[in-house]
Amino acid sequence: MATDNYIIEMRNITKEFPGIKANDNITLQLKKGEILALLGENGAGKSTLMSVLFGLYQPDSGHIFKDGNEVIIKDPNDATALGIGMVHQHFRLVECFTVLDNIILGAEDTKIGFVQKRKARVKVQTLMDRYGLHVDLDKNVEDITVGMQQRTEILKMLYRNNDILIFDEPTAVLTPQEIDELMIVMKNLSKEGKSILFISHKLNEIMSVADRVTVLRKGRLVGTVNKNETTIEELSTMMVGRPVQLKIEKEDAKPTDTILEIKHLTVKNKDRRHTKELVKDVNITVRAGEIVCIAGIDGNGQTEFVQALTGLITPSSGKIIFKGEDVTHKSIRYRNSNGFAHIPEDRHKHGLILDFRLDYNEVLQTYFEPEFVNHGFMKFKEIKNYSDKLIEKYDVRSGQGSATIVRSMSGGNQQKAIVGREIERKHELLIAVQPTRGLDVGAIEFIHKQMVEKRDNKDAILLVSLELDEVMNLSDRIYVMYEGEIVAEVNPKETTIQELGLYMAGAKRNIGGYANEESNS
């Protein structure tokens, strides 16, 4: 019998997929008006459990109660009727539709067959003003930032009068500033009486916003604790099952030869009507045996800079010198085969073929090498054996091992598959863009150690990260990019996160050791 103190109670939920028990007899209880964080490693079963609550999956066993009464949730329409809404890790928006059309899609108010858009606009505007979720309703989704897309998803839930809100890894693709804004929005929603389930592995965020924390590990419930009665260290141990080193220990870098030299690199946008320099006269160097980081707020030219560096786009001017050779106009395959490795920013668009098996994805840049092909015929056994080694070393959790279709894996495990592939591939330059995006603390600890080990073995590493803790923790040198320009070069031992923030906001510059405050007048 359920307890009516809980607005939602999931009792003894079990859900199995081929080769894996995603949820094993899990009980979760959500109080009205609270923020309950759901914490766990990549592949711990968090998203599966929330997909059961939202009606995307049917449990193999167990019961769900709403306000003390048992309910059957066959699909998301049933969930919506019960006041349950969900913001998915990968947003479910129609990119060619406007923001307003996406918000009302499936819940349109009609009169004699016509959608009452004016009435809908007034309701959405009221919600935006009430919760501080302002978005341009007339822009197409494809033309707004990721943060604005997330606001659109939240407004979709509120438009449907949902009072139980599920956020699945909501901060994985947000900038630090957008994360701060989301935390405020969540607290305001909670004060309004909304009940929130917040999936995350970012312990700082959980400690700042949650009331209680339920921890899962390998599909099982570890326990539920009050936020005020625990610590980050205790939560990380509950999640991973062992103490986690939250700050990497490393010796000072001993850099040697210059591996990468960028000279006066400029990238212009593709719109010839309004030519704009997205990357402006960038000059940087990366040497063997050091980790150099490019820090900055998202959207300040980092994406275009990395795309030019890796061959995805052609720079307007400037040179990319790799080991003394000009590779500015060399192909992507040439760069990959001659010492480049690249952990991309967008794992779905540039990192994986989602409908391929995992083992095929692990050899995307090397399948034509003699190790994996013989007279034009693929050596499938060798490919699988290689993939199996990466899966074991990087703890990539998948129901059917190397035979798993990548689309069916959790986002965190997809990321680990890419990171393992790129770090282990033969290279002299590793370009790592947001390498730990969406990963739990245990995986972050392991990957940071692997990157430091590669550095100590004289690899050159160019890190591009929005996570300031990661920037300060891993870097030997830091360049700051603002509006496509390098505005500072600093030593992480001689700067602070606060000072980095000033450079990132364009309020301060430091080039060639000379710092100056920017005038805002």
Coordinates of C-alpha atoms in Angstrom, one line a residue:
M1 CA 0.0 0.0 0.0
A2 CA 1.4 3.4 -1.0
T3 CA 1.9 6.2 1.4
D4 CA -0.2 9.3 0.5
N5 CA 2.6 11.7 1.8
Y6 CA 4.2 11.2 -1.6
I7 CA 3.0 12.8 -4.8
I8 CA 4.8 10.1 -6.7
E9 CA 5.9 6.7 -5.5
M10 CA 7.5 4.1 -7.7
R11 CA 7.5 0.7 -5.9
N12 CA 9.9 -2.2 -6.7
I13 CA 10.3 -1.2 -10.4
T14 CA 12.2 -3.7 -12.5
K15 CA 13.0 -3.2 -16.2
E16 CA 15.2 -5.5 -18.3
F17 CA 16.6 -5.1 -21.8
P18 CA 18.5 -7.8 -23.8
G19 CA 21.7 -8.5 -21.8
I20 CA 21.1 -6.0 -19.1
K21 CA 18.8 -5.4 -16.1
A22 CA 18.5 -1.6 -16.2
N23 CA 16.3 -1.3 -13.1
D24 CA 16.4 -3.9 -10.4
N25 CA 13.7 -3.6 -7.8
I26 CA 14.0 0.1 -7.3
T27 CA 11.7 2.2 -5.0
L28 CA 11.6 6.0 -5.4
Q29 CA 9.5 8.5 -3.5
L30 CA 8.9 12.1 -4.4
K31 CA 7.3 14.6 -2.0
K32 CA 5.2 17.5 -3.1
G33 CA 7.1 20.7 -3.7
E34 CA 10.6 19.1 -3.3
I35 CA 13.5 18.7 -5.6
L36 CA 14.7 15.1 -5.5
A37 CA 18.0 14.5 -7.3
L38 CA 18.5 11.1 -8.9
L39 CA 22.3 10.4 -8.9
G40 CA 24.2 7.6 -10.4
E41 CA 27.0 6.5 -12.7
N42 CA 26.6 6.5 -16.5
G43 CA 24.3 3.5 -17.2
A44 CA 23.1 3.2 -13.6
G45 CA 19.5 3.2 -14.8
K46 CA 18.4 6.7 -14.0
S47 CA 17.0 7.6 -17.4
T48 CA 15.4 4.2 -17.8
L49 CA 13.6 4.7 -14.4
M50 CA 12.3 8.2 -15.5
S51 CA 11.3 6.8 -18.9
V52 CA 9.1 4.3 -17.0
L53 CA 7.5 7.1 -15.0
F54 CA 6.9 9.1 -18.2
G55 CA 5.4 6.1 -20.1
L56 CA 8.2 5.6 -22.6
Y57 CA 8.9 2.1 -21.2
Q58 CA 6.6 -0.4 -19.4
P59 CA 8.1 -1.9 -16.2
D60 CA 8.5 -5.7 -16.1
S61 CA 7.3 -5.6 -12.5
G62 CA 6.5 -3.0 -9.9
H63 CA 3.8 -0.3 -9.3
I64 CA 3.5 3.5 -9.6
F65 CA 1.3 5.6 -7.3
K66 CA 0.2 9.2 -7.8
D67 CA -1.1 10.9 -4.6
G68 CA -1.5 7.5 -3.0
N69 CA -3.5 5.9 -5.8
E70 CA -2.0 3.3 -8.1
V71 CA -1.8 4.4 -11.8
I72 CA -1.0 2.7 -15.1
I73 CA 1.1 4.9 -17.4
K74 CA 1.0 3.3 -20.9
D75 CA 2.5 6.2 -22.8
P76 CA 3.5 9.9 -22.5
N77 CA -0.1 11.0 -23.1
D78 CA -1.1 9.1 -19.9
A79 CA 1.8 10.8 -18.0
T80 CA 0.8 14.2 -19.3
A81 CA -2.8 13.6 -18.1
L82 CA -1.4 12.8 -14.7
G83 CA 0.6 16.1 -14.7
I84 CA 4.0 14.5 -15.4
G85 CA 6.3 16.3 -17.8
M86 CA 9.8 15.5 -18.9
V87 CA 12.8 17.5 -20.4
H88 CA 14.8 14.8 -22.2
Q89 CA 18.6 14.7 -22.3
H90 CA 18.5 15.2 -26.0
F91 CA 15.7 17.7 -26.7
R92 CA 12.6 16.6 -28.6
L93 CA 11.9 19.7 -30.7
V94 CA 11.0 20.2 -34.3
E95 CA 13.9 22.4 -35.5
C96 CA 12.1 24.0 -38.4
F97 CA 9.1 25.0 -36.3
T98 CA 9.0 28.2 -34.2
V99 CA 9.4 28.2 -30.5
L100 CA 5.7 28.9 -30.0
D101 CA 4.7 26.1 -32.4
N102 CA 6.9 23.7 -30.5
I103 CA 5.5 24.7 -27.1
I104 CA 1.8 24.1 -28.2
L105 CA 2.5 21.1 -30.4
G106 CA 0.2 18.3 -29.4
A107 CA -1.8 20.5 -26.9
E108 CA -3.2 23.0 -29.4
D109 CA -6.4 24.9 -28.4
T110 CA -8.6 25.0 -31.5
K111 CA -11.9 26.7 -32.5
I112 CA -13.8 25.3 -35.4
G113 CA -10.6 23.6 -36.6
F114 CA -8.3 26.6 -36.3
V115 CA -5.4 26.8 -33.8
Q116 CA -5.9 29.7 -31.3
K117 CA -2.4 30.9 -31.6
R118 CA -3.1 34.4 -30.1
K119 CA -4.6 32.9 -27.0
A120 CA -1.7 30.4 -26.8
R121 CA 0.8 33.2 -27.1
V122 CA -0.8 35.1 -24.2
K123 CA -0.6 32.0 -22.0
V124 CA 3.0 31.3 -22.9
Q125 CA 4.0 34.9 -22.3
T126 CA 2.4 34.8 -18.9
L127 CA 4.4 31.7 -18.1
M128 CA 7.6 33.3 -19.3
D129 CA 7.1 36.3 -17.1
R130 CA 6.1 34.3 -14.1
Y131 CA 9.1 32.0 -14.2
G132 CA 11.7 34.2 -15.9
L133 CA 11.9 31.9 -18.9
H134 CA 12.1 34.4 -21.7
V135 CA 12.5 33.1 -25.3
D136 CA 11.8 34.7 -28.7
L137 CA 8.6 32.8 -29.6
D138 CA 8.8 33.6 -33.3
K139 CA 12.3 32.3 -33.9
N140 CA 12.8 28.8 -35.4
V141 CA 14.3 26.3 -32.9
E142 CA 17.3 25.7 -35.2
D143 CA 18.2 29.4 -34.8
I144 CA 18.3 29.6 -31.0
T145 CA 21.0 28.5 -28.5
V146 CA 20.9 25.2 -26.6
G147 CA 20.0 27.1 -23.4
M148 CA 17.0 28.7 -25.2
Q149 CA 16.0 25.2 -26.5
Q150 CA 15.9 23.9 -23.0
R151 CA 13.8 26.8 -21.9
T152 CA 11.4 25.9 -24.7
E153 CA 11.2 22.3 -23.3
I154 CA 10.5 23.6 -19.8
L155 CA 7.7 25.9 -21.2
K156 CA 6.2 22.9 -23.0
M157 CA 5.8 21.2 -19.6
L158 CA 4.4 24.3 -17.9
Y159 CA 2.0 25.0 -20.8
R160 CA 0.5 21.6 -20.2
N161 CA 0.0 22.4 -16.5
N162 CA 2.4 19.7 -15.4
D163 CA 3.1 19.7 -11.6
I164 CA 5.7 16.8 -11.6
L165 CA 8.7 17.8 -13.7
I166 CA 11.5 15.4 -14.8
F167 CA 14.8 17.0 -15.8
D168 CA 17.1 14.3 -17.4
E169 CA 20.7 15.6 -17.3
P170 CA 19.5 19.2 -17.9
T171 CA 22.9 20.8 -17.6
A172 CA 25.0 18.5 -19.8
V173 CA 25.0 20.9 -22.8
L174 CA 24.7 24.2 -21.0
T175 CA 27.2 27.0 -20.3
P176 CA 28.1 27.8 -16.6
Q177 CA 25.9 30.9 -16.9
E178 CA 22.9 29.0 -18.3
I179 CA 23.4 26.4 -15.5
D180 CA 23.2 29.1 -12.8
E181 CA 20.0 30.4 -14.5
L182 CA 18.5 26.9 -14.6
M183 CA 19.2 26.3 -10.9
I184 CA 17.3 29.5 -10.1
V185 CA 14.4 28.5 -12.3
M186 CA 14.2 25.1 -10.6
K187 CA 14.1 26.6 -7.2
N188 CA 11.4 29.0 -8.2
L189 CA 9.3 26.1 -9.7
S190 CA 9.7 24.2 -6.4
K191 CA 8.5 27.3 -4.4
E192 CA 5.5 27.4 -6.6
G193 CA 4.6 23.8 -5.5
K194 CA 6.0 21.9 -8.5
S195 CA 7.7 18.6 -7.6
I196 CA 11.0 18.0 -9.5
L197 CA 13.0 14.9 -10.3
F198 CA 16.5 16.0 -11.3
I199 CA 18.8 13.5 -12.9
S200 CA 22.5 14.5 -12.7
H201 CA 26.0 13.4 -11.9
K202 CA 27.3 16.9 -11.2
L203 CA 27.6 16.9 -7.4
N204 CA 28.0 20.6 -7.0
E205 CA 24.7 21.2 -8.7
I206 CA 22.9 18.6 -6.6
M207 CA 24.3 20.1 -3.4
S208 CA 23.1 23.6 -4.5
V209 CA 19.5 22.8 -5.6
A210 CA 18.3 19.4 -4.2
D211 CA 16.4 18.7 -1.0
R212 CA 17.0 14.9 -1.1
V213 CA 19.2 12.6 -3.2
T214 CA 18.4 9.1 -4.3
V215 CA 21.5 7.2 -5.5
L216 CA 21.5 4.3 -8.0
R217 CA 24.4 2.0 -8.9
K218 CA 24.4 -0.6 -11.6
G219 CA 20.6 -0.6 -11.7
R220 CA 20.1 -1.0 -8.0
L221 CA 19.0 1.5 -5.3
V222 CA 21.9 2.4 -3.0
G223 CA 19.9 4.7 -0.7
T224 CA 18.2 8.1 -0.3
V225 CA 19.7 10.8 1.9
N226 CA 18.9 14.4 2.9
K227 CA 21.1 16.9 1.1
N228 CA 21.8 18.7 4.4
E229 CA 23.0 15.5 6.0
T230 CA 25.6 14.5 3.5
T231 CA 28.7 15.7 1.6
I232 CA 30.0 15.6 -1.9
E233 CA 32.6 13.0 -0.9
E234 CA 29.9 10.7 0.6
L235 CA 27.7 11.0 -2.4
S236 CA 30.5 10.2 -4.8
T237 CA 31.4 7.1 -2.8
M238 CA 27.7 6.0 -2.8
M239 CA 27.5 6.5 -6.5
V240 CA 30.8 4.8 -7.6
G241 CA 31.2 2.4 -4.7
R242 CA 34.7 3.6 -3.7
P243 CA 36.4 6.9 -2.7
V244 CA 36.9 9.2 -5.7
Q245 CA 39.8 11.6 -6.3
L246 CA 37.9 14.8 -7.2
K247 CA 41.1 16.7 -8.0
I248 CA 43.7 15.1 -10.1
E249 CA 47.3 15.1 -8.8
K250 CA 49.9 15.7 -11.5
E251 CA 53.5 16.8 -11.7
D252 CA 54.6 20.0 -13.5
A253 CA 54.6 19.6 -17.2
K254 CA 57.9 19.2 -19.0
P255 CA 57.1 20.3 -22.5
T256 CA 59.6 19.7 -25.4
D257 CA 59.1 20.3 -29.1
T258 CA 56.3 22.4 -30.6
I259 CA 53.7 20.0 -32.1
L260 CA 51.0 22.4 -33.2
E261 CA 51.4 26.0 -34.2
I262 CA 48.4 28.1 -35.3
K263 CA 49.4 31.3 -37.2
H264 CA 46.9 34.2 -37.7
L265 CA 44.0 31.8 -38.1
T266 CA 40.8 33.5 -39.2
V267 CA 37.4 31.9 -39.9
K268 CA 34.5 33.8 -41.5
N269 CA 30.9 32.7 -41.5
K270 CA 29.2 31.2 -44.5
D271 CA 26.6 33.9 -45.0
R272 CA 28.2 36.1 -47.7
R273 CA 25.6 38.8 -47.2
H274 CA 26.8 39.5 -43.7
T275 CA 30.4 38.5 -43.5
K276 CA 31.6 38.1 -39.9
E277 CA 34.8 36.9 -38.5
L278 CA 34.0 34.1 -36.1
V279 CA 37.7 33.4 -35.4
K280 CA 39.9 36.4 -35.5
D281 CA 43.7 36.2 -36.1
V282 CA 44.3 33.4 -33.5
N283 CA 47.9 32.5 -32.7
I284 CA 48.6 29.6 -30.3
T285 CA 51.2 26.9 -29.8
V286 CA 50.9 23.4 -28.2
R287 CA 54.0 21.5 -27.3
A288 CA 54.7 17.8 -26.7
G289 CA 54.2 17.0 -23.0
E290 CA 51.7 19.7 -22.1
I291 CA 47.9 20.2 -21.8
V292 CA 46.9 23.6 -23.3
C293 CA 43.3 24.7 -22.7
I294 CA 41.1 27.1 -24.6
A295 CA 38.6 28.4 -22.1
G296 CA 35.6 30.7 -22.9
I297 CA 31.8 31.0 -22.8
D298 CA 30.1 28.8 -25.3
G299 CA 29.6 30.5 -28.7
N300 CA 32.7 32.6 -28.7
G301 CA 34.4 30.9 -31.7
Q302 CA 35.7 27.7 -30.1
T303 CA 33.5 25.5 -32.3
E304 CA 34.6 27.1 -35.5
F305 CA 38.2 27.1 -34.4
V306 CA 38.2 23.4 -33.7
Q307 CA 36.4 22.7 -36.9
A308 CA 39.1 24.5 -38.9
L309 CA 41.8 22.8 -36.9
T310 CA 40.4 19.3 -37.6
G311 CA 39.5 19.9 -41.3
L312 CA 35.7 20.1 -40.9
I313 CA 35.7 23.7 -42.4
T314 CA 38.3 25.7 -44.3
P315 CA 39.7 28.8 -42.6
S316 CA 39.6 32.1 -44.4
S317 CA 43.2 32.8 -43.8
G318 CA 46.1 31.7 -41.6
K319 CA 48.1 28.5 -41.2
I320 CA 47.9 25.3 -39.2
I321 CA 51.4 23.9 -38.7
F322 CA 51.6 20.3 -37.4
K323 CA 55.1 19.0 -36.6
G324 CA 56.5 21.6 -39.0
E325 CA 54.2 20.7 -41.9
D326 CA 51.4 23.0 -43.2
V327 CA 48.2 21.0 -42.9
T328 CA 45.8 23.9 -43.4
H329 CA 44.3 22.3 -46.5
K330 CA 44.9 18.7 -45.8
S331 CA 42.0 16.3 -45.6
I332 CA 40.4 15.0 -42.4
R333 CA 41.7 11.5 -43.2
Y334 CA 45.2 12.8 -43.7
R335 CA 45.2 14.5 -40.3
N336 CA 43.7 11.5 -38.6
S337 CA 46.2 9.1 -40.2
N338 CA 49.2 11.4 -39.4
G339 CA 48.8 12.1 -35.7
F340 CA 45.5 13.9 -35.0
A341 CA 43.0 12.5 -32.5
H342 CA 39.7 14.4 -31.9
I343 CA 37.1 14.1 -29.2
P344 CA 34.3 16.2 -30.9
E345 CA 31.9 18.6 -29.2
D346 CA 28.8 17.0 -30.6
R347 CA 29.1 13.2 -30.1
H348 CA 26.0 12.5 -32.3
K349 CA 26.8 14.7 -35.3
H350 CA 30.6 14.2 -35.5
G351 CA 31.5 11.4 -33.1
L352 CA 29.4 8.3 -33.8
I353 CA 27.2 6.6 -36.4
L354 CA 24.3 5.9 -34.1
D355 CA 22.8 3.0 -36.0
F356 CA 26.1 1.1 -36.3
R357 CA 27.4 -1.5 -33.8
L358 CA 29.7 -0.3 -31.1
D359 CA 32.7 -2.1 -32.4
Y360 CA 32.3 -0.6 -35.9
N361 CA 32.2 2.9 -34.2
E362 CA 35.5 2.1 -32.4
V363 CA 37.3 1.8 -35.7
L364 CA 35.7 4.6 -37.7
Q365 CA 39.1 6.3 -38.4
T366 CA 41.2 3.1 -38.6
Y367 CA 39.1 0.4 -40.3
F368 CA 41.2 0.7 -43.5
E369 CA 44.5 0.1 -41.6
P370 CA 46.2 -3.3 -42.0
E371 CA 45.3 -4.3 -38.5
F372 CA 41.6 -4.4 -39.4
V373 CA 41.5 -5.1 -43.2
N374 CA 43.1 -7.7 -45.5
H375 CA 43.0 -7.3 -49.3
G376 CA 39.8 -5.3 -49.0
F377 CA 38.1 -7.7 -46.5
M378 CA 37.3 -6.5 -43.0
K379 CA 38.9 -8.6 -40.2
F380 CA 35.8 -8.6 -38.0
K381 CA 37.3 -10.7 -35.2
E382 CA 40.2 -8.3 -34.8
I383 CA 37.8 -5.3 -34.8
K384 CA 35.6 -7.0 -32.1
N385 CA 38.7 -7.9 -30.0
Y386 CA 40.0 -4.3 -30.2
S387 CA 36.5 -3.0 -29.2
D388 CA 36.2 -5.4 -26.3
K389 CA 39.5 -4.1 -24.9
L390 CA 38.3 -0.5 -25.1
I391 CA 34.9 -1.4 -23.5
E392 CA 36.7 -3.0 -20.6
K393 CA 39.3 -0.3 -20.0
Y394 CA 36.9 2.6 -20.2
D395 CA 33.9 0.8 -18.5
V396 CA 31.6 1.3 -21.5
R397 CA 28.3 -0.2 -20.3
S398 CA 26.2 -1.7 -23.0
G399 CA 23.6 -4.5 -23.1
Q400 CA 25.3 -6.6 -25.8
G401 CA 28.9 -5.5 -25.6
S402 CA 30.6 -4.8 -28.9
A403 CA 27.4 -5.9 -30.8
T404 CA 25.3 -3.2 -29.1
I405 CA 23.7 -0.6 -31.5
V406 CA 25.2 2.7 -30.3
R407 CA 21.8 4.5 -30.4
S408 CA 20.5 2.3 -27.6
M409 CA 23.3 3.3 -25.2
S410 CA 23.2 6.1 -22.6
G411 CA 24.7 9.4 -23.5
G412 CA 27.5 9.0 -21.0
N413 CA 28.5 5.6 -22.3
Q414 CA 28.5 6.9 -25.9
Q415 CA 30.9 9.6 -24.7
K416 CA 33.2 7.0 -23.0
A417 CA 33.3 5.0 -26.2
I418 CA 34.5 8.1 -28.1
V419 CA 37.0 9.1 -25.5
G420 CA 38.5 5.6 -25.3
R421 CA 38.7 5.4 -29.1
E422 CA 40.5 8.7 -29.4
I423 CA 42.9 8.4 -26.5
E424 CA 43.9 4.9 -27.4
R425 CA 44.3 5.6 -31.1
K426 CA 47.9 6.3 -32.2
H427 CA 48.4 10.1 -32.2
E428 CA 50.7 12.9 -31.2
L429 CA 48.0 15.6 -30.9
L430 CA 44.8 15.0 -28.9
I431 CA 42.1 17.7 -29.5
A432 CA 39.7 17.1 -26.7
V433 CA 36.5 19.2 -26.8
Q434 CA 34.3 18.8 -23.7
P435 CA 35.8 15.3 -23.1
T436 CA 33.9 14.6 -19.9
R437 CA 30.5 16.1 -20.9
G438 CA 27.8 14.0 -19.3
L439 CA 30.1 11.8 -17.4
D440 CA 30.0 10.8 -13.7
V441 CA 32.7 11.6 -11.2
G442 CA 34.3 8.1 -11.4
A443 CA 34.6 8.3 -15.2
I444 CA 35.9 11.9 -15.1
E445 CA 38.6 10.9 -12.6
F446 CA 39.7 8.0 -14.9
I447 CA 39.7 10.1 -18.1
H448 CA 41.6 12.9 -16.5
K449 CA 44.2 10.5 -15.3
Q450 CA 44.5 9.0 -18.8
M451 CA 45.0 12.5 -20.3
V452 CA 47.7 13.3 -17.8
E453 CA 49.4 10.0 -18.5
K454 CA 49.4 10.8 -22.2
R455 CA 50.8 14.2 -21.5
D456 CA 53.6 12.6 -19.4
N457 CA 54.3 10.3 -22.4
K458 CA 54.9 13.5 -24.5
D459 CA 51.6 13.7 -26.3
A460 CA 50.4 17.3 -27.0
I461 CA 46.9 17.9 -25.8
L462 CA 44.6 20.8 -26.7
L463 CA 41.6 20.9 -24.3
V464 CA 38.5 22.9 -25.1
S465 CA 36.2 23.0 -22.1
L466 CA 33.4 25.1 -20.6
E467 CA 33.9 23.5 -17.2
L468 CA 36.1 25.9 -15.2
D469 CA 37.0 23.2 -12.6
E470 CA 38.2 21.0 -15.4
V471 CA 40.2 23.9 -17.0
M472 CA 41.9 24.7 -13.7
N473 CA 42.5 21.0 -12.8
L474 CA 44.0 19.8 -16.0
S475 CA 45.7 22.7 -17.8
D476 CA 49.3 23.6 -17.9
R477 CA 48.6 26.7 -19.9
I478 CA 45.3 28.5 -20.6
Y479 CA 44.2 30.6 -23.6
V480 CA 40.9 32.5 -23.2
M481 CA 38.8 33.1 -26.3
Y482 CA 36.3 35.9 -26.4
E483 CA 34.3 36.8 -29.5
G484 CA 36.7 34.7 -31.6
E485 CA 39.9 36.4 -30.3
I486 CA 42.5 35.1 -27.8
V487 CA 42.2 37.8 -25.1
A488 CA 44.5 36.1 -22.5
E489 CA 47.2 33.6 -22.0
V490 CA 47.6 32.6 -18.3
N491 CA 49.2 30.1 -16.0
P492 CA 46.5 28.2 -14.0
K493 CA 48.8 28.4 -10.9
E494 CA 48.8 32.1 -11.1
T495 CA 45.1 32.9 -11.8
T496 CA 41.7 32.3 -10.2
I497 CA 38.3 31.1 -11.6
Q498 CA 37.1 34.7 -10.9
E499 CA 39.8 36.2 -13.0
L500 CA 39.2 33.7 -15.8
G501 CA 35.5 34.8 -15.6
L502 CA 36.6 38.4 -16.3
Y503 CA 38.6 37.4 -19.3
M504 CA 35.8 35.2 -20.6
A505 CA 33.3 38.0 -20.3
G506 CA 35.6 40.4 -22.2
A507 CA 36.1 42.6 -19.2
K508 CA 39.8 42.1 -19.0
R509 CA 42.7 41.2 -21.4
N510 CA 46.2 39.8 -20.8
I511 CA 48.3 39.2 -23.9
G512 CA 52.0 38.9 -23.7
G513 CA 52.0 39.3 -19.9
Y514 CA 50.3 42.7 -20.0
A515 CA 46.9 42.8 -18.3
N516 CA 44.4 45.6 -18.7
E517 CA 40.7 46.2 -17.8
E518 CA 38.4 46.8 -20.7
S519 CA 36.5 50.1 -20.6
N520 CA 32.7 49.7 -20.7
S521 CA 32.1 53.4 -21.2

